[in-house]
Amino acid sequence: MALKVALLGCGVVGSQVVRLMHEQADDLAARIGAPLELAGVAVRRLGRRRDADVDPALLTTDAEALVTRDDIDVVVEVIGGIEPARSLILAALNSGKSVVTANKALLAEDGATIHAAARAGNADLYFEAAVAGAIPLIRPLRESLTGDHVHRVLGIVNGTTNYILDQMDSSGASFSDALGEAQALGYAEADPTADVEGFDAAAKAAILAGIAFHSRVTAADVHREGITEITATDVASAKAMGYVIKLLAICARSDDGRSFGVRVHPAMIPRTHPLAGVREAYNAVFVEARSAGQLMFYGAGAGGAPTASAVLGDIVAVGRNVLAGTRGPEESTYADLVVHPMGETVTRYHVSLDVADKPGVLARVADMFAKQDVSIQTVRQEGHGADAQLVLVTHRASDAALSATIEALRELDIVRDVVSVMRVEGEDTP
Amino acid sequence: MALKVALLGCGVVGSQVVRLMHEQADDLAARIGAPLELAGVAVRRLGRRRDADVDPALLTTDAEALVTRDDIDVVVEVIGGIEPARSLILAALNSGKSVVTANKALLAEDGATIHAAARAGNADLYFEAAVAGAIPLIRPLRESLTGDHVHRVLGIVNGTTNYILDQMDSSGASFSDALGEAQALGYAEADPTADVEGFDAAAKAAILAGIAFHSRVTAADVHREGITEITATDVASAKAMGYVIKLLAICARSDDGRSFGVRVHPAMIPRTHPLAGVREAYNAVFVEARSAGQLMFYGAGAGGAPTASAVLGDIVAVGRNVLAGTRGPEESTYADLVVHPMGETVTRYHVSLDVADKPGVLARVADMFAKQDVSIQTVRQEGHGADAQLVLVTHRASDAALSATIEALRELDIVRDVVSVMRVEGEDTP
């Protein structure tokens, strides 16, 4: 009795899933306890050239019919995006078929509906591939660390932006040159918005925060800033101070543990921090828990084969569950913690100001920080005369206080320009 | 309806399990779907001072009676060692109770019997805490990567030896001084044999290899060398060449994929390798799989609270399974690959020779390598006159060929002493 798999989408990831299901058929059968059979592949257009060696008889453009076909046991969704993925997944779950998906955008936008449908359909919903590609992260968070109390999840979860920032750091390239190179190498798409504006990382952050804090989190809860405004000067200036700029996803409980924040933004981290050494398109995520302490997970965060590895692991899990007549862990949102606004986030800031060359400038600037109770850790002047810049690094302060300070500085006649404001992270981690 | 837990052992780990079950009772209940109740704690002696705040009425010295008590759902074994742990675990499984254990020695010595009992008793056997403490590694390997083809598992899985080697590297201390410091800090036991002779790491390597390669592996299959012979000179010499010495556990498939080797030994790794940056008592493990590529897992490999975190994660998993009337994944040994002898291991070697100060020495030494088909990558002479040392680094060669070479070198009149022979690893990883 074979387990019948319906595949939705046969692009970069789907074609690898097909290939690996074929190449590893014996191993997968032994691990599940029954062979897998690819029973149908839904594609947008028939007759297109594909990387995967799929029997043309399996191809269909009628995905709706495929996902509810009586003989299908598992639906694997690797189309991405909201529709038609959502309708198809819901149709599959509603008819009691388990679903394996890599769809971070959908889970972050409407996870509640999808999870509820899985529960109602008594079906499995696995999505290891949705976050950090091949890196086992969802399962460790959902299962291995479920006896612990997670304080914070912090990491690099978007390979495209990491590639771009790494290029800028190592070669001094501008953002647009680095983006062009990433596009030429296939690391960035023709329309790079989802990556460079942080939407992709924000969706992943929402999923991670929801699992880590047993609460419901959507992409709308995530404070999101992309990397398009990062200049070669920012990168060089960070480098000179012993920092590197990374796009981080940070899910962190408040000090009282009763709320948490979720944010995606570029940040300066010390060059000695393990995340600073994450090069090219790799991903790495720190998880900090009360008893486990600090854990790090590192690996390929994207790409056809790595993502397919995670999808296949989930297919095996679902297959075992189907055979045993059971289900994997459900969504856990019992804690129902509040997502606090970005203004309540507490961290450190690096601020560069273009200032007039007059006596008393520092005193007046410092006064603006003091008025908002933002304590300055270091300040130094770069250049002199008309080119003088003040570079300040603050102690920990709330984002609201920092924003108010920056607003006040912009009003100051002696401040010609607020050149850059960047958060500083990772100084409390090894 | 509470899930009743019997705890075997109330030492460093057990007392943390008790504390966390109490402190996190509400969260654990919500995550499992039923409260956990500590129903009994088996100890060797009553009336002893304990870290944990255990109701004395729960303590018993009759572990046999406790594990088969009708009301017990889950038995948590944190005694360690072979007996009485094995008998107690078998008694629990035979009476259908699921078991969570941190016992690497037992699983590596007699895993087959334990797994068979779990199967026969239709009970769960979870052991995330047995390898690398709080680091989720067993579950990712058993479940997340089960759709992939693992080539190699390579890492630092013993915190005590890593602490000692790290101290030797950073302060130039001798092995015995570093061991003394580790003992003073509680990182090493009064009798450090299990750690410093590599027994602990070998047990973990056996468990990891068995899971990674879906085969049965015992501690006896592991080639094991400890760190007691590593001298301050070895460490300094490695340092001078840009290497650091680490005790590695390596489980690697042969090139044809039909056999694999499992070994634990000190090795030189490049200082730029991510494992070189693993300091103090931390653990880190690389997993290399065909589709996933290279993954790294990093965290606290030992200690009461980190180990208890892994134990509690397993208790939650077992609890969910008990409520759902199901079981987690079973042992998977279908591949039944052969463990090849150490002689077939292929790697690189660093060899230091104390040689006579005569013309033609290098030619005669090189000839011994050539006779065994061991190709030399670099050779350099250190010191001169009576203190001359030849330091050679080979290309990849089999352990058998290298051993034969060393034996031949020892016979050579111009070789006064084979000062050190050490494997070089990690040059093919980033």
JSON list of C-alpha atoms in Angstrom, two decimals, chain B residues 146-289:
[
{"chain": "B", "resi": 146, "resn": "THR", "atom": "CA", "xyz": [15.04, 11.50, 7.63]},
{"chain": "B", "resi": 147, "resn": "GLY", "atom": "CA", "xyz": [14.18, 12.49, 4.06]},
{"chain": "B", "resi": 148, "resn": "ASP", "atom": "CA", "xyz": [17.85, 13.10, 3.31]},
{"chain": "B", "resi": 149, "resn": "HIS", "atom": "CA", "xyz": [21.03, 11.06, 2.94]},
{"chain": "B", "resi": 150, "resn": "VAL", "atom": "CA", "xyz": [23.54, 11.88, 5.67]},
{"chain": "B", "resi": 151, "resn": "HIS", "atom": "CA", "xyz": [27.19, 11.62, 4.62]},
{"chain": "B", "resi": 152, "resn": "ARG", "atom": "CA", "xyz": [28.89, 12.63, 7.79]},
{"chain": "B", "resi": 153, "resn": "VAL", "atom": "CA", "xyz": [28.39, 13.76, 11.37]},
{"chain": "B", "resi": 154, "resn": "LEU", "atom": "CA", "xyz": [31.41, 15.52, 12.83]},
{"chain": "B", "resi": 155, "resn": "GLY", "atom": "CA", "xyz": [31.67, 17.44, 16.03]},
{"chain": "B", "resi": 156, "resn": "ILE", "atom": "CA", "xyz": [32.63, 18.19, 19.57]},
{"chain": "B", "resi": 157, "resn": "VAL", "atom": "CA", "xyz": [30.35, 16.16, 21.80]},
{"chain": "B", "resi": 158, "resn": "ASN", "atom": "CA", "xyz": [32.26, 16.16, 25.08]},
{"chain": "B", "resi": 159, "resn": "GLY", "atom": "CA", "xyz": [32.37, 19.40, 27.02]},
{"chain": "B", "resi": 160, "resn": "THR", "atom": "CA", "xyz": [34.99, 18.30, 29.56]},
{"chain": "B", "resi": 161, "resn": "THR", "atom": "CA", "xyz": [37.66, 17.53, 26.99]},
{"chain": "B", "resi": 162, "resn": "ASN", "atom": "CA", "xyz": [36.79, 20.65, 25.04]},
{"chain": "B", "resi": 163, "resn": "TYR", "atom": "CA", "xyz": [37.25, 22.70, 28.17]},
{"chain": "B", "resi": 164, "resn": "ILE", "atom": "CA", "xyz": [40.63, 21.08, 28.84]},
{"chain": "B", "resi": 165, "resn": "LEU", "atom": "CA", "xyz": [41.87, 21.48, 25.26]},
{"chain": "B", "resi": 166, "resn": "ASP", "atom": "CA", "xyz": [40.58, 25.04, 25.13]},
{"chain": "B", "resi": 167, "resn": "GLN", "atom": "CA", "xyz": [42.50, 25.85, 28.30]},
{"chain": "B", "resi": 168, "resn": "MET", "atom": "CA", "xyz": [45.64, 24.24, 26.93]},
{"chain": "B", "resi": 169, "resn": "ASP", "atom": "CA", "xyz": [45.24, 26.25, 23.74]},
{"chain": "B", "resi": 170, "resn": "SER", "atom": "CA", "xyz": [44.52, 29.60, 25.34]},
{"chain": "B", "resi": 171, "resn": "SER", "atom": "CA", "xyz": [46.89, 29.50, 28.31]},
{"chain": "B", "resi": 172, "resn": "GLY", "atom": "CA", "xyz": [49.54, 27.00, 27.24]},
{"chain": "B", "resi": 173, "resn": "ALA", "atom": "CA", "xyz": [48.69, 24.81, 30.24]},
{"chain": "B", "resi": 174, "resn": "SER", "atom": "CA", "xyz": [49.71, 21.18, 30.41]},
{"chain": "B", "resi": 175, "resn": "PHE", "atom": "CA", "xyz": [47.07, 18.48, 30.19]},
{"chain": "B", "resi": 176, "resn": "SER", "atom": "CA", "xyz": [47.23, 17.76, 33.90]},
{"chain": "B", "resi": 177, "resn": "ASP", "atom": "CA", "xyz": [47.00, 21.42, 34.93]},
{"chain": "B", "resi": 178, "resn": "ALA", "atom": "CA", "xyz": [44.03, 21.97, 32.61]},
{"chain": "B", "resi": 179, "resn": "LEU", "atom": "CA", "xyz": [42.38, 18.80, 33.91]},
{"chain": "B", "resi": 180, "resn": "GLY", "atom": "CA", "xyz": [42.90, 20.00, 37.49]},
{"chain": "B", "resi": 181, "resn": "GLU", "atom": "CA", "xyz": [41.24, 23.29, 36.65]},
{"chain": "B", "resi": 182, "resn": "ALA", "atom": "CA", "xyz": [38.34, 21.52, 34.95]},
{"chain": "B", "resi": 183, "resn": "GLN", "atom": "CA", "xyz": [37.91, 19.39, 38.06]},
{"chain": "B", "resi": 184, "resn": "ALA", "atom": "CA", "xyz": [38.02, 22.41, 40.34]},
{"chain": "B", "resi": 185, "resn": "LEU", "atom": "CA", "xyz": [35.28, 24.06, 38.27]},
{"chain": "B", "resi": 186, "resn": "GLY", "atom": "CA", "xyz": [33.12, 20.95, 38.19]},
{"chain": "B", "resi": 187, "resn": "TYR", "atom": "CA", "xyz": [33.58, 20.38, 34.45]},
{"chain": "B", "resi": 188, "resn": "ALA", "atom": "CA", "xyz": [35.48, 17.15, 35.07]},
{"chain": "B", "resi": 189, "resn": "GLU", "atom": "CA", "xyz": [34.77, 14.42, 37.58]},
{"chain": "B", "resi": 190, "resn": "ALA", "atom": "CA", "xyz": [37.16, 13.17, 40.24]},
{"chain": "B", "resi": 191, "resn": "ASP", "atom": "CA", "xyz": [37.70, 10.12, 38.04]},
{"chain": "B", "resi": 192, "resn": "PRO", "atom": "CA", "xyz": [37.87, 11.76, 34.62]},
{"chain": "B", "resi": 193, "resn": "THR", "atom": "CA", "xyz": [38.44, 8.55, 32.66]},
{"chain": "B", "resi": 194, "resn": "ALA", "atom": "CA", "xyz": [35.10, 8.44, 30.84]},
{"chain": "B", "resi": 195, "resn": "ASP", "atom": "CA", "xyz": [35.68, 11.91, 29.48]},
{"chain": "B", "resi": 196, "resn": "VAL", "atom": "CA", "xyz": [39.42, 12.18, 28.89]},
{"chain": "B", "resi": 197, "resn": "GLU", "atom": "CA", "xyz": [39.79, 8.68, 27.44]},
{"chain": "B", "resi": 198, "resn": "GLY", "atom": "CA", "xyz": [36.96, 9.38, 24.99]},
{"chain": "B", "resi": 199, "resn": "PHE", "atom": "CA", "xyz": [34.47, 6.80, 26.30]},
{"chain": "B", "resi": 200, "resn": "ASP", "atom": "CA", "xyz": [31.72, 9.38, 26.70]},
{"chain": "B", "resi": 201, "resn": "ALA", "atom": "CA", "xyz": [32.26, 10.81, 23.23]},
{"chain": "B", "resi": 202, "resn": "ALA", "atom": "CA", "xyz": [32.47, 7.30, 21.77]},
{"chain": "B", "resi": 203, "resn": "ALA", "atom": "CA", "xyz": [29.08, 6.36, 23.22]},
{"chain": "B", "resi": 204, "resn": "LYS", "atom": "CA", "xyz": [27.58, 9.51, 21.71]},
{"chain": "B", "resi": 205, "resn": "ALA", "atom": "CA", "xyz": [29.27, 8.82, 18.37]},
{"chain": "B", "resi": 206, "resn": "ALA", "atom": "CA", "xyz": [27.80, 5.32, 18.33]},
{"chain": "B", "resi": 207, "resn": "ILE", "atom": "CA", "xyz": [24.31, 6.69, 18.94]},
{"chain": "B", "resi": 208, "resn": "LEU", "atom": "CA", "xyz": [24.67, 9.40, 16.29]},
{"chain": "B", "resi": 209, "resn": "ALA", "atom": "CA", "xyz": [26.09, 7.01, 13.69]},
{"chain": "B", "resi": 210, "resn": "GLY", "atom": "CA", "xyz": [23.31, 4.51, 14.26]},
{"chain": "B", "resi": 211, "resn": "ILE", "atom": "CA", "xyz": [20.65, 7.15, 13.66]},
{"chain": "B", "resi": 212, "resn": "ALA", "atom": "CA", "xyz": [22.43, 8.89, 10.80]},
{"chain": "B", "resi": 213, "resn": "PHE", "atom": "CA", "xyz": [23.13, 5.70, 8.87]},
{"chain": "B", "resi": 214, "resn": "HIS", "atom": "CA", "xyz": [20.05, 3.68, 9.89]},
{"chain": "B", "resi": 215, "resn": "SER", "atom": "CA", "xyz": [22.25, 0.88, 11.18]},
{"chain": "B", "resi": 216, "resn": "ARG", "atom": "CA", "xyz": [23.07, -0.70, 14.48]},
{"chain": "B", "resi": 217, "resn": "VAL", "atom": "CA", "xyz": [26.21, 0.68, 16.11]},
{"chain": "B", "resi": 218, "resn": "THR", "atom": "CA", "xyz": [27.63, -0.02, 19.53]},
{"chain": "B", "resi": 219, "resn": "ALA", "atom": "CA", "xyz": [30.42, 1.61, 21.49]},
{"chain": "B", "resi": 220, "resn": "ALA", "atom": "CA", "xyz": [32.61, -1.36, 20.55]},
{"chain": "B", "resi": 221, "resn": "ASP", "atom": "CA", "xyz": [32.38, -0.29, 16.89]},
{"chain": "B", "resi": 222, "resn": "VAL", "atom": "CA", "xyz": [33.94, 3.06, 17.66]},
{"chain": "B", "resi": 223, "resn": "HIS", "atom": "CA", "xyz": [37.66, 3.64, 17.25]},
{"chain": "B", "resi": 224, "resn": "ARG", "atom": "CA", "xyz": [38.52, 5.59, 20.37]},
{"chain": "B", "resi": 225, "resn": "GLU", "atom": "CA", "xyz": [41.53, 7.65, 21.43]},
{"chain": "B", "resi": 226, "resn": "GLY", "atom": "CA", "xyz": [41.50, 10.06, 24.34]},
{"chain": "B", "resi": 227, "resn": "ILE", "atom": "CA", "xyz": [43.37, 13.29, 24.98]},
{"chain": "B", "resi": 228, "resn": "THR", "atom": "CA", "xyz": [45.65, 12.24, 27.86]},
{"chain": "B", "resi": 229, "resn": "GLU", "atom": "CA", "xyz": [48.72, 12.12, 25.65]},
{"chain": "B", "resi": 230, "resn": "ILE", "atom": "CA", "xyz": [48.24, 15.57, 24.19]},
{"chain": "B", "resi": 231, "resn": "THR", "atom": "CA", "xyz": [51.12, 17.74, 25.38]},
{"chain": "B", "resi": 232, "resn": "ALA", "atom": "CA", "xyz": [51.48, 21.47, 25.66]},
{"chain": "B", "resi": 233, "resn": "THR", "atom": "CA", "xyz": [54.04, 21.12, 22.86]},
{"chain": "B", "resi": 234, "resn": "ASP", "atom": "CA", "xyz": [51.49, 19.47, 20.56]},
{"chain": "B", "resi": 235, "resn": "VAL", "atom": "CA", "xyz": [49.07, 22.30, 21.22]},
{"chain": "B", "resi": 236, "resn": "ALA", "atom": "CA", "xyz": [51.70, 24.99, 20.69]},
{"chain": "B", "resi": 237, "resn": "SER", "atom": "CA", "xyz": [52.95, 23.37, 17.53]},
{"chain": "B", "resi": 238, "resn": "ALA", "atom": "CA", "xyz": [49.41, 23.12, 16.16]},
{"chain": "B", "resi": 239, "resn": "LYS", "atom": "CA", "xyz": [48.85, 26.75, 17.08]},
{"chain": "B", "resi": 240, "resn": "ALA", "atom": "CA", "xyz": [51.99, 27.83, 15.26]},
{"chain": "B", "resi": 241, "resn": "MET", "atom": "CA", "xyz": [50.67, 26.17, 12.12]},
{"chain": "B", "resi": 242, "resn": "GLY", "atom": "CA", "xyz": [47.22, 27.78, 12.36]},
{"chain": "B", "resi": 243, "resn": "TYR", "atom": "CA", "xyz": [45.49, 24.77, 13.84]},
{"chain": "B", "resi": 244, "resn": "VAL", "atom": "CA", "xyz": [43.72, 23.94, 17.08]},
{"chain": "B", "resi": 245, "resn": "ILE", "atom": "CA", "xyz": [43.44, 20.49, 18.64]},
{"chain": "B", "resi": 246, "resn": "LYS", "atom": "CA", "xyz": [39.92, 19.27, 19.42]},
{"chain": "B", "resi": 247, "resn": "LEU", "atom": "CA", "xyz": [38.54, 15.92, 20.45]},
{"chain": "B", "resi": 248, "resn": "LEU", "atom": "CA", "xyz": [36.27, 15.06, 17.55]},
{"chain": "B", "resi": 249, "resn": "ALA", "atom": "CA", "xyz": [33.60, 12.45, 17.08]},
{"chain": "B", "resi": 250, "resn": "ILE", "atom": "CA", "xyz": [33.36, 11.55, 13.40]},
{"chain": "B", "resi": 251, "resn": "CYS", "atom": "CA", "xyz": [30.79, 9.30, 11.80]},
{"chain": "B", "resi": 252, "resn": "ALA", "atom": "CA", "xyz": [31.44, 9.14, 8.07]},
{"chain": "B", "resi": 253, "resn": "ARG", "atom": "CA", "xyz": [30.24, 7.05, 5.17]},
{"chain": "B", "resi": 254, "resn": "SER", "atom": "CA", "xyz": [32.83, 5.52, 2.90]},
{"chain": "B", "resi": 255, "resn": "ASP", "atom": "CA", "xyz": [33.04, 6.97, -0.59]},
{"chain": "B", "resi": 256, "resn": "ASP", "atom": "CA", "xyz": [30.91, 4.17, -2.03]},
{"chain": "B", "resi": 257, "resn": "GLY", "atom": "CA", "xyz": [28.32, 4.78, 0.71]},
{"chain": "B", "resi": 258, "resn": "ARG", "atom": "CA", "xyz": [28.10, 1.11, 1.60]},
{"chain": "B", "resi": 259, "resn": "SER", "atom": "CA", "xyz": [30.00, 1.20, 4.86]},
{"chain": "B", "resi": 260, "resn": "PHE", "atom": "CA", "xyz": [30.89, 3.82, 7.40]},
{"chain": "B", "resi": 261, "resn": "GLY", "atom": "CA", "xyz": [33.43, 4.49, 10.11]},
{"chain": "B", "resi": 262, "resn": "VAL", "atom": "CA", "xyz": [32.93, 5.85, 13.61]},
{"chain": "B", "resi": 263, "resn": "ARG", "atom": "CA", "xyz": [35.84, 7.31, 15.48]},
{"chain": "B", "resi": 264, "resn": "VAL", "atom": "CA", "xyz": [36.69, 9.55, 18.38]},
{"chain": "B", "resi": 265, "resn": "HIS", "atom": "CA", "xyz": [40.16, 11.01, 18.58]},
{"chain": "B", "resi": 266, "resn": "PRO", "atom": "CA", "xyz": [41.98, 14.30, 18.97]},
{"chain": "B", "resi": 267, "resn": "ALA", "atom": "CA", "xyz": [42.53, 16.04, 15.67]},
{"chain": "B", "resi": 268, "resn": "MET", "atom": "CA", "xyz": [44.03, 19.24, 14.34]},
{"chain": "B", "resi": 269, "resn": "ILE", "atom": "CA", "xyz": [41.48, 21.51, 12.68]},
{"chain": "B", "resi": 270, "resn": "PRO", "atom": "CA", "xyz": [42.17, 24.83, 10.96]},
{"chain": "B", "resi": 271, "resn": "ARG", "atom": "CA", "xyz": [41.68, 27.80, 13.25]},
{"chain": "B", "resi": 272, "resn": "THR", "atom": "CA", "xyz": [39.27, 29.22, 10.67]},
{"chain": "B", "resi": 273, "resn": "HIS", "atom": "CA", "xyz": [36.95, 26.23, 10.97]},
{"chain": "B", "resi": 274, "resn": "PRO", "atom": "CA", "xyz": [33.73, 26.98, 12.90]},
{"chain": "B", "resi": 275, "resn": "LEU", "atom": "CA", "xyz": [34.50, 24.16, 15.34]},
{"chain": "B", "resi": 276, "resn": "ALA", "atom": "CA", "xyz": [37.77, 25.88, 16.23]},
{"chain": "B", "resi": 277, "resn": "GLY", "atom": "CA", "xyz": [35.70, 28.69, 17.76]},
{"chain": "B", "resi": 278, "resn": "VAL", "atom": "CA", "xyz": [33.82, 26.37, 20.09]},
{"chain": "B", "resi": 279, "resn": "ARG", "atom": "CA", "xyz": [35.20, 27.37, 23.47]},
{"chain": "B", "resi": 280, "resn": "GLU", "atom": "CA", "xyz": [35.04, 26.09, 27.02]},
{"chain": "B", "resi": 281, "resn": "ALA", "atom": "CA", "xyz": [32.59, 23.26, 27.63]},
{"chain": "B", "resi": 282, "resn": "TYR", "atom": "CA", "xyz": [30.35, 23.98, 24.64]},
{"chain": "B", "resi": 283, "resn": "ASN", "atom": "CA", "xyz": [29.46, 21.34, 22.06]},
{"chain": "B", "resi": 284, "resn": "ALA", "atom": "CA", "xyz": [28.93, 21.74, 18.35]},
{"chain": "B", "resi": 285, "resn": "VAL", "atom": "CA", "xyz": [28.09, 19.19, 15.71]},
{"chain": "B", "resi": 286, "resn": "PHE", "atom": "CA", "xyz": [28.20, 19.39, 11.92]},
{"chain": "B", "resi": 287, "resn": "VAL", "atom": "CA", "xyz": [25.83, 17.24, 9.94]},
{"chain": "B", "resi": 288, "resn": "GLU", "atom": "CA", "xyz": [26.49, 16.92, 6.22]},
{"chain": "B", "resi": 289, "resn": "ALA", "atom": "CA", "xyz": [23.70, 15.58, 4.08]}
]
